[in-house]
Short mmCIF file of C-alpha atoms in Angstrom, two decimals:
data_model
loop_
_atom_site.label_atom_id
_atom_site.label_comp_id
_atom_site.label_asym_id
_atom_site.label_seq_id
_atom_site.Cartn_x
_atom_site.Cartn_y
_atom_site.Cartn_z
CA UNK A 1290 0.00 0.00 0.00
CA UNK A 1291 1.09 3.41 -0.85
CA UNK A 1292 2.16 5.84 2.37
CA UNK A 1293 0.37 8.99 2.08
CA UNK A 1294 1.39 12.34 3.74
CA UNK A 1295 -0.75 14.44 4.97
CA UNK A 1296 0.07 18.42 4.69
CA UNK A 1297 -2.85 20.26 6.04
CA UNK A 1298 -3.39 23.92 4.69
CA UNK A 1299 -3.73 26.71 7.56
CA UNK A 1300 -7.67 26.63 7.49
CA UNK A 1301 -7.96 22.93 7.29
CA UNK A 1302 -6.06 22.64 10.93
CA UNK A 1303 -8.40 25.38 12.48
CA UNK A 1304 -11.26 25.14 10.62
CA UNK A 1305 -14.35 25.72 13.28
CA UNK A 1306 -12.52 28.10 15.69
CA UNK A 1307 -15.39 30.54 14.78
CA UNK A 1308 -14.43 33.89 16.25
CA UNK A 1309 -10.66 33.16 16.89
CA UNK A 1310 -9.79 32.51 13.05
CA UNK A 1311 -12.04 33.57 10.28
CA UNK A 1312 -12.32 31.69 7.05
CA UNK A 1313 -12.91 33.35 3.87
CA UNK A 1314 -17.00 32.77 2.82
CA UNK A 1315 -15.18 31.09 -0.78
CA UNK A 1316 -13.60 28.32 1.54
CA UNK A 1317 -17.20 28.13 3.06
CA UNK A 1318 -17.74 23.61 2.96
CA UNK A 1319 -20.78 22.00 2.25
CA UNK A 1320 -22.87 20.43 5.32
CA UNK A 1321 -20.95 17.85 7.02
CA UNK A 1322 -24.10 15.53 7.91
CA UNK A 1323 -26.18 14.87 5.58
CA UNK A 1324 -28.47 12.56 7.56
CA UNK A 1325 -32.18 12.89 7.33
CA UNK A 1326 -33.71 14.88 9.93
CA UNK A 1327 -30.17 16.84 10.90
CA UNK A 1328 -30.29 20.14 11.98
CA UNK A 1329 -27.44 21.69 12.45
CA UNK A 1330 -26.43 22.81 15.73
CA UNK A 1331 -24.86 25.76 17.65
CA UNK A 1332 -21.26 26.35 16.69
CA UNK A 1333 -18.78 25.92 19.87
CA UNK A 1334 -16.53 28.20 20.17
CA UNK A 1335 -12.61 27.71 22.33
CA UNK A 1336 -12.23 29.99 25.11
CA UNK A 1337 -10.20 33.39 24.97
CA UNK A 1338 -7.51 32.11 27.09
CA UNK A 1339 -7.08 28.91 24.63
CA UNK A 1340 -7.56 31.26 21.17
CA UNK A 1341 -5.24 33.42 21.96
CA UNK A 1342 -2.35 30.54 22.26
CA UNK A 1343 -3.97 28.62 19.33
CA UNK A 1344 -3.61 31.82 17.03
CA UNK A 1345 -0.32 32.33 18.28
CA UNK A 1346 0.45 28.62 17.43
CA UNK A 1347 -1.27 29.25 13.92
CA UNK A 1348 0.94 32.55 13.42
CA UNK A 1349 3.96 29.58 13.61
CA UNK A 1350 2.01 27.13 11.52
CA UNK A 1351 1.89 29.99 8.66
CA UNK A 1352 5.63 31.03 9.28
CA UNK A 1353 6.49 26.87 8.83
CA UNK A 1354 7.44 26.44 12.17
CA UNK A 1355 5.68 23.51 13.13
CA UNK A 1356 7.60 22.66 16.26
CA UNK A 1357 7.25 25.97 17.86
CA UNK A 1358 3.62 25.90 17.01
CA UNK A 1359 3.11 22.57 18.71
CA UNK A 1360 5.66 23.54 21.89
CA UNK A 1361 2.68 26.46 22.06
CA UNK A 1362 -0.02 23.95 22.02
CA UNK A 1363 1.57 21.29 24.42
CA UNK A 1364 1.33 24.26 27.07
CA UNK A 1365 -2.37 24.02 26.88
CA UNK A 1366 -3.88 22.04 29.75
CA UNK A 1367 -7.74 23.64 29.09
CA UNK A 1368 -10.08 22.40 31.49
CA UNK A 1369 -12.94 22.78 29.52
CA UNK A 1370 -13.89 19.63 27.47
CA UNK A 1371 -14.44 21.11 23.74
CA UNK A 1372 -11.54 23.58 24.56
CA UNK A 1373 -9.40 20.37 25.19
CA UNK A 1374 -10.45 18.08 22.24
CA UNK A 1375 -9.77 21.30 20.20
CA UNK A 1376 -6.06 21.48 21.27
CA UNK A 1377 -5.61 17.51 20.79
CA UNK A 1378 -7.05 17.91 17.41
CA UNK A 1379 -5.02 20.53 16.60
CA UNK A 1380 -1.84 18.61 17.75
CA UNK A 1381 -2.96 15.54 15.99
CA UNK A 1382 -3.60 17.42 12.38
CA UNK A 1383 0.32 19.21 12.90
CA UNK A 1384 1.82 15.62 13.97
CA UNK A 1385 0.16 13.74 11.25
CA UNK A 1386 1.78 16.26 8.81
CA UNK A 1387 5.10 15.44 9.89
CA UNK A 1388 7.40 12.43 8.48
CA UNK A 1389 6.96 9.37 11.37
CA UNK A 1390 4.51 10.75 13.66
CA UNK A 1391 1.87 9.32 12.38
CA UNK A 1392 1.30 7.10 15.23
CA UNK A 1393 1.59 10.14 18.03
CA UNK A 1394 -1.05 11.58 15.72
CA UNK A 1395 -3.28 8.99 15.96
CA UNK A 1396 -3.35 9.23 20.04
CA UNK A 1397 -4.16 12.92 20.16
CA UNK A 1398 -6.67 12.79 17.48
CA UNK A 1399 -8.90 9.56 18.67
CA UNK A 1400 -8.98 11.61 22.27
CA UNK A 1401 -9.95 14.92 20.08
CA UNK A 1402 -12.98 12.65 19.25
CA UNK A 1403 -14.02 10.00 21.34
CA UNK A 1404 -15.65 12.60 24.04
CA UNK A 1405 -17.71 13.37 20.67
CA UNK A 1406 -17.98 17.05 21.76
CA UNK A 1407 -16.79 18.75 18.53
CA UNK A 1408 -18.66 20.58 16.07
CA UNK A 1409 -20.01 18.36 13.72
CA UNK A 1410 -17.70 19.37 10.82
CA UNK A 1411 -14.46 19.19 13.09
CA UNK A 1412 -15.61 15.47 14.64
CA UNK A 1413 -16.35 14.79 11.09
CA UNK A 1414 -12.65 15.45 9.52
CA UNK A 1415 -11.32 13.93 12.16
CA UNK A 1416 -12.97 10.65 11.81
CA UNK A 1417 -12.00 10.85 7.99
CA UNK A 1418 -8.10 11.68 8.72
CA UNK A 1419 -8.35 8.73 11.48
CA UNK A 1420 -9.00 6.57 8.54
CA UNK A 1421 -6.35 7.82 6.36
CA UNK A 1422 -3.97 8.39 9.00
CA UNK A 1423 -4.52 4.54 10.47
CA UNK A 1424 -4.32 3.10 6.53
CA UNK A 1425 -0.90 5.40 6.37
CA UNK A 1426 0.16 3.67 9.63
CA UNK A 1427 -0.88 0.33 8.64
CA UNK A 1428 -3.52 0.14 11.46
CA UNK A 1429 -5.77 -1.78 9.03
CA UNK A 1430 -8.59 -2.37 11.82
CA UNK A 1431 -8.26 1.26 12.91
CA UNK A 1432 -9.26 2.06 9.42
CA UNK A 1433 -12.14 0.30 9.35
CA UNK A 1434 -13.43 1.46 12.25
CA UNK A 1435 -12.80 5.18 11.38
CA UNK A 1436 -14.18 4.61 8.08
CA UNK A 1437 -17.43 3.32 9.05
CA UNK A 1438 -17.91 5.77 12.30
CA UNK A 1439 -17.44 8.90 9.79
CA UNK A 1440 -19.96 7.39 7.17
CA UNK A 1441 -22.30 6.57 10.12
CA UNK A 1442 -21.85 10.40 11.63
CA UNK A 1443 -22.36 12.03 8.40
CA UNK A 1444 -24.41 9.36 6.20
CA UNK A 1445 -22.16 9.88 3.28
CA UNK A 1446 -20.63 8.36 0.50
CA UNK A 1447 -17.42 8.83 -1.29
CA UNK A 1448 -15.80 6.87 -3.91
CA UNK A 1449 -12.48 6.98 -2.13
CA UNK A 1450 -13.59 6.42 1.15
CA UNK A 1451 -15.23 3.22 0.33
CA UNK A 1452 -11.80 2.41 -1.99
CA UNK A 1453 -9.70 2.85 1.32
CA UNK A 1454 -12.40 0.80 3.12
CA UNK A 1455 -11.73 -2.44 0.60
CA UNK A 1456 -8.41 -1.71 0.56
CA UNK A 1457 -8.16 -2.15 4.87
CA UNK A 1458 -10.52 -4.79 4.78
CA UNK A 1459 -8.22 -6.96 2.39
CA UNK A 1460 -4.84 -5.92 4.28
CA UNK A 1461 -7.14 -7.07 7.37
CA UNK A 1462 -7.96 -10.45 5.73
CA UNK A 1463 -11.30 -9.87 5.30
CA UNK A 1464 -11.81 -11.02 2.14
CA UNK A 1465 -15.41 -11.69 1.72
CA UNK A 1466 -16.54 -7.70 2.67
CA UNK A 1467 -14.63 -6.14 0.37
CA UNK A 1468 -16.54 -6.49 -2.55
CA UNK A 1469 -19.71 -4.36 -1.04
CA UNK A 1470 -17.59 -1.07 -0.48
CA UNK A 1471 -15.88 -1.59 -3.86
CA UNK A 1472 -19.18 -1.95 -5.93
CA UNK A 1473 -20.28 1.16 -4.45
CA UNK A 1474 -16.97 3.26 -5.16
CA UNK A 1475 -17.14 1.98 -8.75
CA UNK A 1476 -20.58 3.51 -8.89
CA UNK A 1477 -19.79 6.75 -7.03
CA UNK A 1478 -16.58 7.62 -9.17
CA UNK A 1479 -17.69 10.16 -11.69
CA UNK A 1480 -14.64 8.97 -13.95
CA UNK A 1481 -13.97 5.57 -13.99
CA UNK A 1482 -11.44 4.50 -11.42
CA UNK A 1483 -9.50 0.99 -11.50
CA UNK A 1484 -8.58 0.48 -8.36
CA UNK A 1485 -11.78 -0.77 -6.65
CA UNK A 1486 -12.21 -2.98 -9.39
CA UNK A 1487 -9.00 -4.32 -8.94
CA UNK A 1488 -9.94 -4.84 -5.15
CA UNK A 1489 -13.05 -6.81 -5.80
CA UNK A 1490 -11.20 -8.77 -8.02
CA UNK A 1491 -8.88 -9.73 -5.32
CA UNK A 1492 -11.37 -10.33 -3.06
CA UNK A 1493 -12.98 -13.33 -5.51
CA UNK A 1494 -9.69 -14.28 -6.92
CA UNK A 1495 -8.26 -15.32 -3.26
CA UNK A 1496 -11.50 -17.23 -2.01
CA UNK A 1497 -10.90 -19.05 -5.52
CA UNK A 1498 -14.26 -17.94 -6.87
CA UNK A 1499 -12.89 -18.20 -10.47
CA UNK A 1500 -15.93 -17.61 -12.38
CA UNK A 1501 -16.59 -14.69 -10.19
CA UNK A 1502 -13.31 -13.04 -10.52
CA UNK A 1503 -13.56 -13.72 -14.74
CA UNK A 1504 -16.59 -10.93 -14.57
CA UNK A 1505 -14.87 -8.73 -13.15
CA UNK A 1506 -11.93 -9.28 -15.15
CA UNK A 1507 -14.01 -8.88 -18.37
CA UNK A 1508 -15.36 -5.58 -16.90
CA UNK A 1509 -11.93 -4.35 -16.40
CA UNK A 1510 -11.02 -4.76 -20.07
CA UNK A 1511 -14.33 -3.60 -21.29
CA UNK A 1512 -13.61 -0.12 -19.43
CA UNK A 1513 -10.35 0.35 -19.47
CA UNK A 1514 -9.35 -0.88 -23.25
CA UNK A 1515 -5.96 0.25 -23.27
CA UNK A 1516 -4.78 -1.36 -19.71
CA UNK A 1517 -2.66 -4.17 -21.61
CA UNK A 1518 -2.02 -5.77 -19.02
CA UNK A 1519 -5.72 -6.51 -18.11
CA UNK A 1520 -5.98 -8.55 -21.35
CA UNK A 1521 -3.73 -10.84 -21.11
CA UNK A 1522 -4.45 -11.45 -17.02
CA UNK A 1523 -8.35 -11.75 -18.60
CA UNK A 1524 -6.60 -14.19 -20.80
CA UNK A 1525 -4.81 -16.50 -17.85
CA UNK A 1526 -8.30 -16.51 -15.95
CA UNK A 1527 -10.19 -17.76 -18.52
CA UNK A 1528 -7.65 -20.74 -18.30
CA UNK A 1529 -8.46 -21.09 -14.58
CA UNK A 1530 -12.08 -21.84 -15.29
CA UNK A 1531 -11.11 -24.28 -18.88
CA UNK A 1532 -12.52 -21.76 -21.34
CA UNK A 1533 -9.91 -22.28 -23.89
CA UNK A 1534 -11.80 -20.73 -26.56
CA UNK A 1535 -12.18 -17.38 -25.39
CA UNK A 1536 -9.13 -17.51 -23.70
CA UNK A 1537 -7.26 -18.03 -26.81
CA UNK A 1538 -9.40 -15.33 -28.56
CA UNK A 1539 -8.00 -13.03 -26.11
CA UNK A 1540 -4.86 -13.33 -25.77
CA UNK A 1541 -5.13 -12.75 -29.66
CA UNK A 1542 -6.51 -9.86 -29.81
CA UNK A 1543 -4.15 -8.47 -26.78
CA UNK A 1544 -1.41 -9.86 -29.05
CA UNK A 1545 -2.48 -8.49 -32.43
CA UNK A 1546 -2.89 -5.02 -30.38
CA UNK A 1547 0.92 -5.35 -29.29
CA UNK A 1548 -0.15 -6.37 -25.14
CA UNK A 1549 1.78 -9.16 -25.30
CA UNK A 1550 5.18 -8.71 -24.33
CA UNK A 1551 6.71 -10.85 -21.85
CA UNK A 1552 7.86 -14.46 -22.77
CA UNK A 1553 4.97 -16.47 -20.92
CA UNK A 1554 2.38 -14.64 -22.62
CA UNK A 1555 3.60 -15.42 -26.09
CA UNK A 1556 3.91 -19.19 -24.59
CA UNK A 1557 0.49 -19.22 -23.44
CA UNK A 1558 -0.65 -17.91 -26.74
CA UNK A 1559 0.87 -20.50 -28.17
CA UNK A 1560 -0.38 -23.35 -26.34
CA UNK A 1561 -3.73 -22.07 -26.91
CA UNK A 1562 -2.99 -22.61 -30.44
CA UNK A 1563 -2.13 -25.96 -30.15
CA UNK A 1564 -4.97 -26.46 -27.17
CA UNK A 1565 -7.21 -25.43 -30.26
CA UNK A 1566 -5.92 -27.51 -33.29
CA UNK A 1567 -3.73 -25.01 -34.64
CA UNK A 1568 -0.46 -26.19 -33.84
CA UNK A 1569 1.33 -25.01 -36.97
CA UNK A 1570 0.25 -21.04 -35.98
CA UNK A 1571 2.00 -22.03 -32.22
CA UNK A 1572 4.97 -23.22 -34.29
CA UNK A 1573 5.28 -19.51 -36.21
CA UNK A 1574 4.61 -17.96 -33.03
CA UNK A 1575 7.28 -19.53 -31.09
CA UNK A 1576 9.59 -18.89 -34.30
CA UNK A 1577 8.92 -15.59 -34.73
CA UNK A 1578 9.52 -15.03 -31.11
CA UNK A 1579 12.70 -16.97 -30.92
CA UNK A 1580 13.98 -15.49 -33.75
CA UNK A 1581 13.35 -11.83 -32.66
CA UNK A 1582 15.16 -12.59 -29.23
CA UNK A 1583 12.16 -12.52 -26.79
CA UNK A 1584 12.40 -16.80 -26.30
CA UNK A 1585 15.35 -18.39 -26.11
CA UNK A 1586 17.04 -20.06 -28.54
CA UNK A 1587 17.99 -23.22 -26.70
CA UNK A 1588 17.45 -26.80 -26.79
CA UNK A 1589 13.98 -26.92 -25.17
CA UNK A 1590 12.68 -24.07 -27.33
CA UNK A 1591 13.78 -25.46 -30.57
CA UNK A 1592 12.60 -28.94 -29.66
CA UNK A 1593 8.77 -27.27 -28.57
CA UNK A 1594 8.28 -25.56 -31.45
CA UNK A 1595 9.53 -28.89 -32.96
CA UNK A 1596 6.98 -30.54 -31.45
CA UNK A 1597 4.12 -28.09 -32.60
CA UNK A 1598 5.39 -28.54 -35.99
CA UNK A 1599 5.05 -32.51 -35.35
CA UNK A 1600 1.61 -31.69 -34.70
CA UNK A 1601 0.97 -29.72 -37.77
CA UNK A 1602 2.36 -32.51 -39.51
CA UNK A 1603 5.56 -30.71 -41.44
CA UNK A 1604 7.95 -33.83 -40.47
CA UNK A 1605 11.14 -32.44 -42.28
CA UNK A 1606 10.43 -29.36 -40.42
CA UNK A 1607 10.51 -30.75 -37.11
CA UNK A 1608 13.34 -33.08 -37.89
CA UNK A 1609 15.34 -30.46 -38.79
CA UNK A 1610 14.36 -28.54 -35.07
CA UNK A 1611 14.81 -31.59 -33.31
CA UNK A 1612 18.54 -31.68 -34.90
CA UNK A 1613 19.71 -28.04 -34.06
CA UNK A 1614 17.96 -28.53 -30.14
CA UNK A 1615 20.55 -32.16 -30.70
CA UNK A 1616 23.04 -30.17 -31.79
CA UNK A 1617 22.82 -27.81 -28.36
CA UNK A 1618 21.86 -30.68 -25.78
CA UNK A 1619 23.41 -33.82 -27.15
CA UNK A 1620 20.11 -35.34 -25.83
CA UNK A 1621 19.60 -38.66 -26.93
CA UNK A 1622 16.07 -38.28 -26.98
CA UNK A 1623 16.13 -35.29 -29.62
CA UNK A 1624 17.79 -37.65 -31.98
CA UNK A 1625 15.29 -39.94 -31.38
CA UNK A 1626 12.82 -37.49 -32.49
CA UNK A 1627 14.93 -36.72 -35.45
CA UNK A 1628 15.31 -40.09 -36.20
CA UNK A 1629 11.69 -40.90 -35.91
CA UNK A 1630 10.32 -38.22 -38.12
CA UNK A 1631 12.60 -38.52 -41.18
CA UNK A 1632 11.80 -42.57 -40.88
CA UNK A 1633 7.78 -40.54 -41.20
CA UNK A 1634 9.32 -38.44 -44.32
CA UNK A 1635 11.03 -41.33 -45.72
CA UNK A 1636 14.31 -40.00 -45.93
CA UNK A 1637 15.43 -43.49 -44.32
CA UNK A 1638 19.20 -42.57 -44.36
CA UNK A 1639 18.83 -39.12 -42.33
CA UNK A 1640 16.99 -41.58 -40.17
CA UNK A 1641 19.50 -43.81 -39.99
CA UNK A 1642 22.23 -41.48 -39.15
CA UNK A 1643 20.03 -39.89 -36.31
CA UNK A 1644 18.76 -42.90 -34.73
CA UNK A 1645 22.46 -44.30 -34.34
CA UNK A 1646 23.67 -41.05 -32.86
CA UNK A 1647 20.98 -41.58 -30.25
CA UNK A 1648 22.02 -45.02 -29.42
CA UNK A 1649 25.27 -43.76 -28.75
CA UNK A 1650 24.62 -41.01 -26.54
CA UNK A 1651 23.31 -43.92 -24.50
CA UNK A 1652 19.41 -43.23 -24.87
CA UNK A 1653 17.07 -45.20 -22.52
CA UNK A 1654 15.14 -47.99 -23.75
CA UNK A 1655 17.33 -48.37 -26.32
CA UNK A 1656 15.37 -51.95 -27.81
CA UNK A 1657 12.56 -48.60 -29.34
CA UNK A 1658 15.75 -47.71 -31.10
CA UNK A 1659 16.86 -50.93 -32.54
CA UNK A 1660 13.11 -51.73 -33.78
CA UNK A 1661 13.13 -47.58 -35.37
CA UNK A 1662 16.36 -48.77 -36.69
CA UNK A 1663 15.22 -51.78 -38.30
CA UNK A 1664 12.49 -50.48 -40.12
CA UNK A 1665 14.79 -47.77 -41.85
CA UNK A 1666 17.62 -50.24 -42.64
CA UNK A 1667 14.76 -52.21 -44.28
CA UNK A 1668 13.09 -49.57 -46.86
CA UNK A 1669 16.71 -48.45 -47.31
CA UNK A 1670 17.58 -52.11 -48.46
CA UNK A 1671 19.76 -52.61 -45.84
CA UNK A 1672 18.85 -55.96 -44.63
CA UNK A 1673 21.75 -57.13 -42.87
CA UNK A 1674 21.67 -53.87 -40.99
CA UNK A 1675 17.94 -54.46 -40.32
CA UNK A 1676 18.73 -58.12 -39.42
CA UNK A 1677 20.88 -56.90 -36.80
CA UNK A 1678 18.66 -54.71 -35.16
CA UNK A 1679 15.47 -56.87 -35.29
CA UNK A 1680 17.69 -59.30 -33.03
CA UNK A 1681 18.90 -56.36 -30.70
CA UNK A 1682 14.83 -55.52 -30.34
CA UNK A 1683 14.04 -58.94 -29.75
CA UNK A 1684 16.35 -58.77 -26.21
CA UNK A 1685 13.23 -56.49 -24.90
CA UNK A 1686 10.37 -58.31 -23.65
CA UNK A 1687 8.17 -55.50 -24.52
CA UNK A 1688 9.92 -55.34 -28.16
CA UNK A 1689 10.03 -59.12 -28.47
CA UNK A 1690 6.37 -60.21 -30.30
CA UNK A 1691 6.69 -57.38 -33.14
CA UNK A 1692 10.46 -57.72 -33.42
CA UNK A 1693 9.62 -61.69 -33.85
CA UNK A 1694 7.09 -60.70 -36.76
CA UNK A 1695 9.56 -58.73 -38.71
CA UNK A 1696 12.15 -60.98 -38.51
CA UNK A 1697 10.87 -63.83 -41.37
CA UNK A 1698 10.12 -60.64 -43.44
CA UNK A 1699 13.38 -59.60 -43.49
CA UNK A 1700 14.93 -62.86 -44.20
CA UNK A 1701 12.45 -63.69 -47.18
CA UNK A 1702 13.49 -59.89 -48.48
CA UNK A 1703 16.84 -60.52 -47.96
CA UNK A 1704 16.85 -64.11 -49.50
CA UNK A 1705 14.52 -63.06 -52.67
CA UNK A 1706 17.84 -59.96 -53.39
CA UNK A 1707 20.64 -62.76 -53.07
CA UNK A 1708 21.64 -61.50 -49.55
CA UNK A 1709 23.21 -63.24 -47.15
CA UNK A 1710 22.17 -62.72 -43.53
#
């Protein structure tokens, strides 16, 4: 949470001293209770003895000497009770103004208003600033207190009140009440604020209400367009609830709108492709991406966007992926891969070469290998080679009953060409 400072202006720290100070008419507020049936009542006024060493702490105030001003008002010991929640008030509004004092504030301005005997307006700034002040000190409970005892003393409503009020009530834990005071600050806020929709939000998205926090989410884009980063969050909680549709046509259009810039998002994108049945767009995205420096170009990335091309069915393609991410990892497995697809593309030698490179890197279940490498020996005519792996295969139980049915094949091929096995 952001601090806040509060720097009061001369009026706002004596504003109701009546007779001591006047206030121009143009700084003149509006009521400060709007409740129905309120009258308002008498204005209290501080005693001469006390308004004469308030003004002369207000001629400080105006001169910037804050200290000296509140060395005046620490003198004060008034006896009389609005006199003396006057002078704590005043002391509180000065300390709260001042860099770490915020929590001395807070003392003298809860006693300036728990004997309630301030004029209205005064009690009701207070109880506002006890809010503020309390949220600035981290004294989430405080705020909600101070919050809701100035909306119950003056029965009104303000967008950033009820904003602050979420905000406490999710530092506080309170999870499940912050969405009431948010709805109602995003329908007091004249201009369309995204903060207390970012609080309700948070509110559904930590009790794991997922569908709940995807309306909100929607509403977030829909007012604010040009957040990007609302788009492609939109995006991610769409995934939460298994929407895969819509939340591959959003990150889309965040992406063909230039939102997507960080390396998950294009990911995600990507594997919404391929979630979809469009695995050859995920392999150009991941390309493109690679390419322009934004993925890596390492042995994992090369072999995904492999894979995706697998997918899309371009076999050379992939073979040729799988060989560069070979080429970086020396993983076995990747010339496996390779191995495997140009057997697909019938380029039986490539195959060859791969598959062999793989057994040598010491690839597990090597028997797979033999039996890949028997059927490429064999449509490359190479039946003594083929011979020679069908046996290897047969070693593996699991390999063993369709080794033992390409064995006579190869043999009756082998024996029809002349060849010797």
């Amino acid at each position: 949470m952001m601090k806040q400072t509060f720097k009061m202006s001369a009026f706002a720290l004596v504003l109701g001293a009546g007779a001591v100070l006047s206030a121009p008419a143009a700084l003149a507020q509006s009521a400060p209770v709007v409740c129905p049936g309120y009258t308002k009542g008498k204005t209290t006024l501080v005693g001469e003895r006390t308004g004469k060493k308030v003004q002369k702490a207000f001629e400080f105030y105006n001169l910037d000497q804050v200290n000296e001003a509140l060395n005046v008002l620490y003198e004060l010991d008034p006896s009389d009770d609005f006199d003396k929640a006057y002078v704590q008030r005043f002391i509180g509004n000065l300390l709260a103004a001042q860099e770490g004092q915020g929590g001395k504030a807070l003392g003298y301005l809860v006693d300036a208003v728990e004997p309630k005997v301030l004029n209205d307006l005064e009690h009701a700034q207070t109880l506002k600033l006890l809010g503020d002040l309390s949220m600035q000190e981290e004294k989430y409970t405080g705020a909600i207190k101070w919050y809701n005892a100035w909306m119950d003393f003056t029965c009104k409503e303000d967008a950033d009140t009820y904003t602050r009020l979420a905000q406490a009530l999710f530092e506080s834990k309170q999870l499940d009440k912050m969405v009431e005071p948010a709805d109602r600050a995003i329908a007091l806020y004249e201009e369309p604020n995204k903060n207390p929709y970012v609080l309700k939000l948070t509110s559904y998205y930590e009790r794991k209400m997922y569908p709940e926090t995807v309306a909100v989410a929607e509403e977030l884009v829909r007012v604010f367009p040009q957040e990007k980063t609302w788009w492609s969050r939109l995006g991610f909680f769409y995934l939460l609830v298994e929407d895969y549709k819509k939340g591959l046509s959003t990150f889309e259009m965040a992406y063909n709108q230039g939102f997507l810039e960080k390396e998950n998002e294009i990911k995600t994108l990507a594997q919404l492709y391929q979630t979809n049945g469009m695995p050859y767009r995920a392999a150009r995205l991941l390309e493109k991406h690679m390419k322009g420096g934004l993925l890596k170009n390492d042995a994992d990335m090369l072999a995904n966007i492999a894979n995706a091309y697998h997918q899309a069915k371009n076999f050379k393609t992939a073979a040729g992926l799988y060989a560069q991410a070979a080429a970086k990892s020396s993983d076995p497995e990747h010339y496996r891969k390779q191995g495997t697809l140009l057997m697909v593309a019938e380029d039986y030698r490539g195959a060859i070469k791969a598959l062999e490179s793989a057994l040598e890197r010491g690839i597990d279940n090597p028997a797979k290998v033999h039996f890949s490498l028997m059927e490429a020996n064999f449509y490359a005519g190479n039946f003594k080679a083929a011979y020679k792996h069908v046996v290897e295969a047969k070693k593996d139980r699991s390999m063993r009953r369709n080794a033992s049915a390409w064995e006579p094949y190869i043999k009756e091929k082998a024996k029809n060409r002349g060849i010797s096995i």
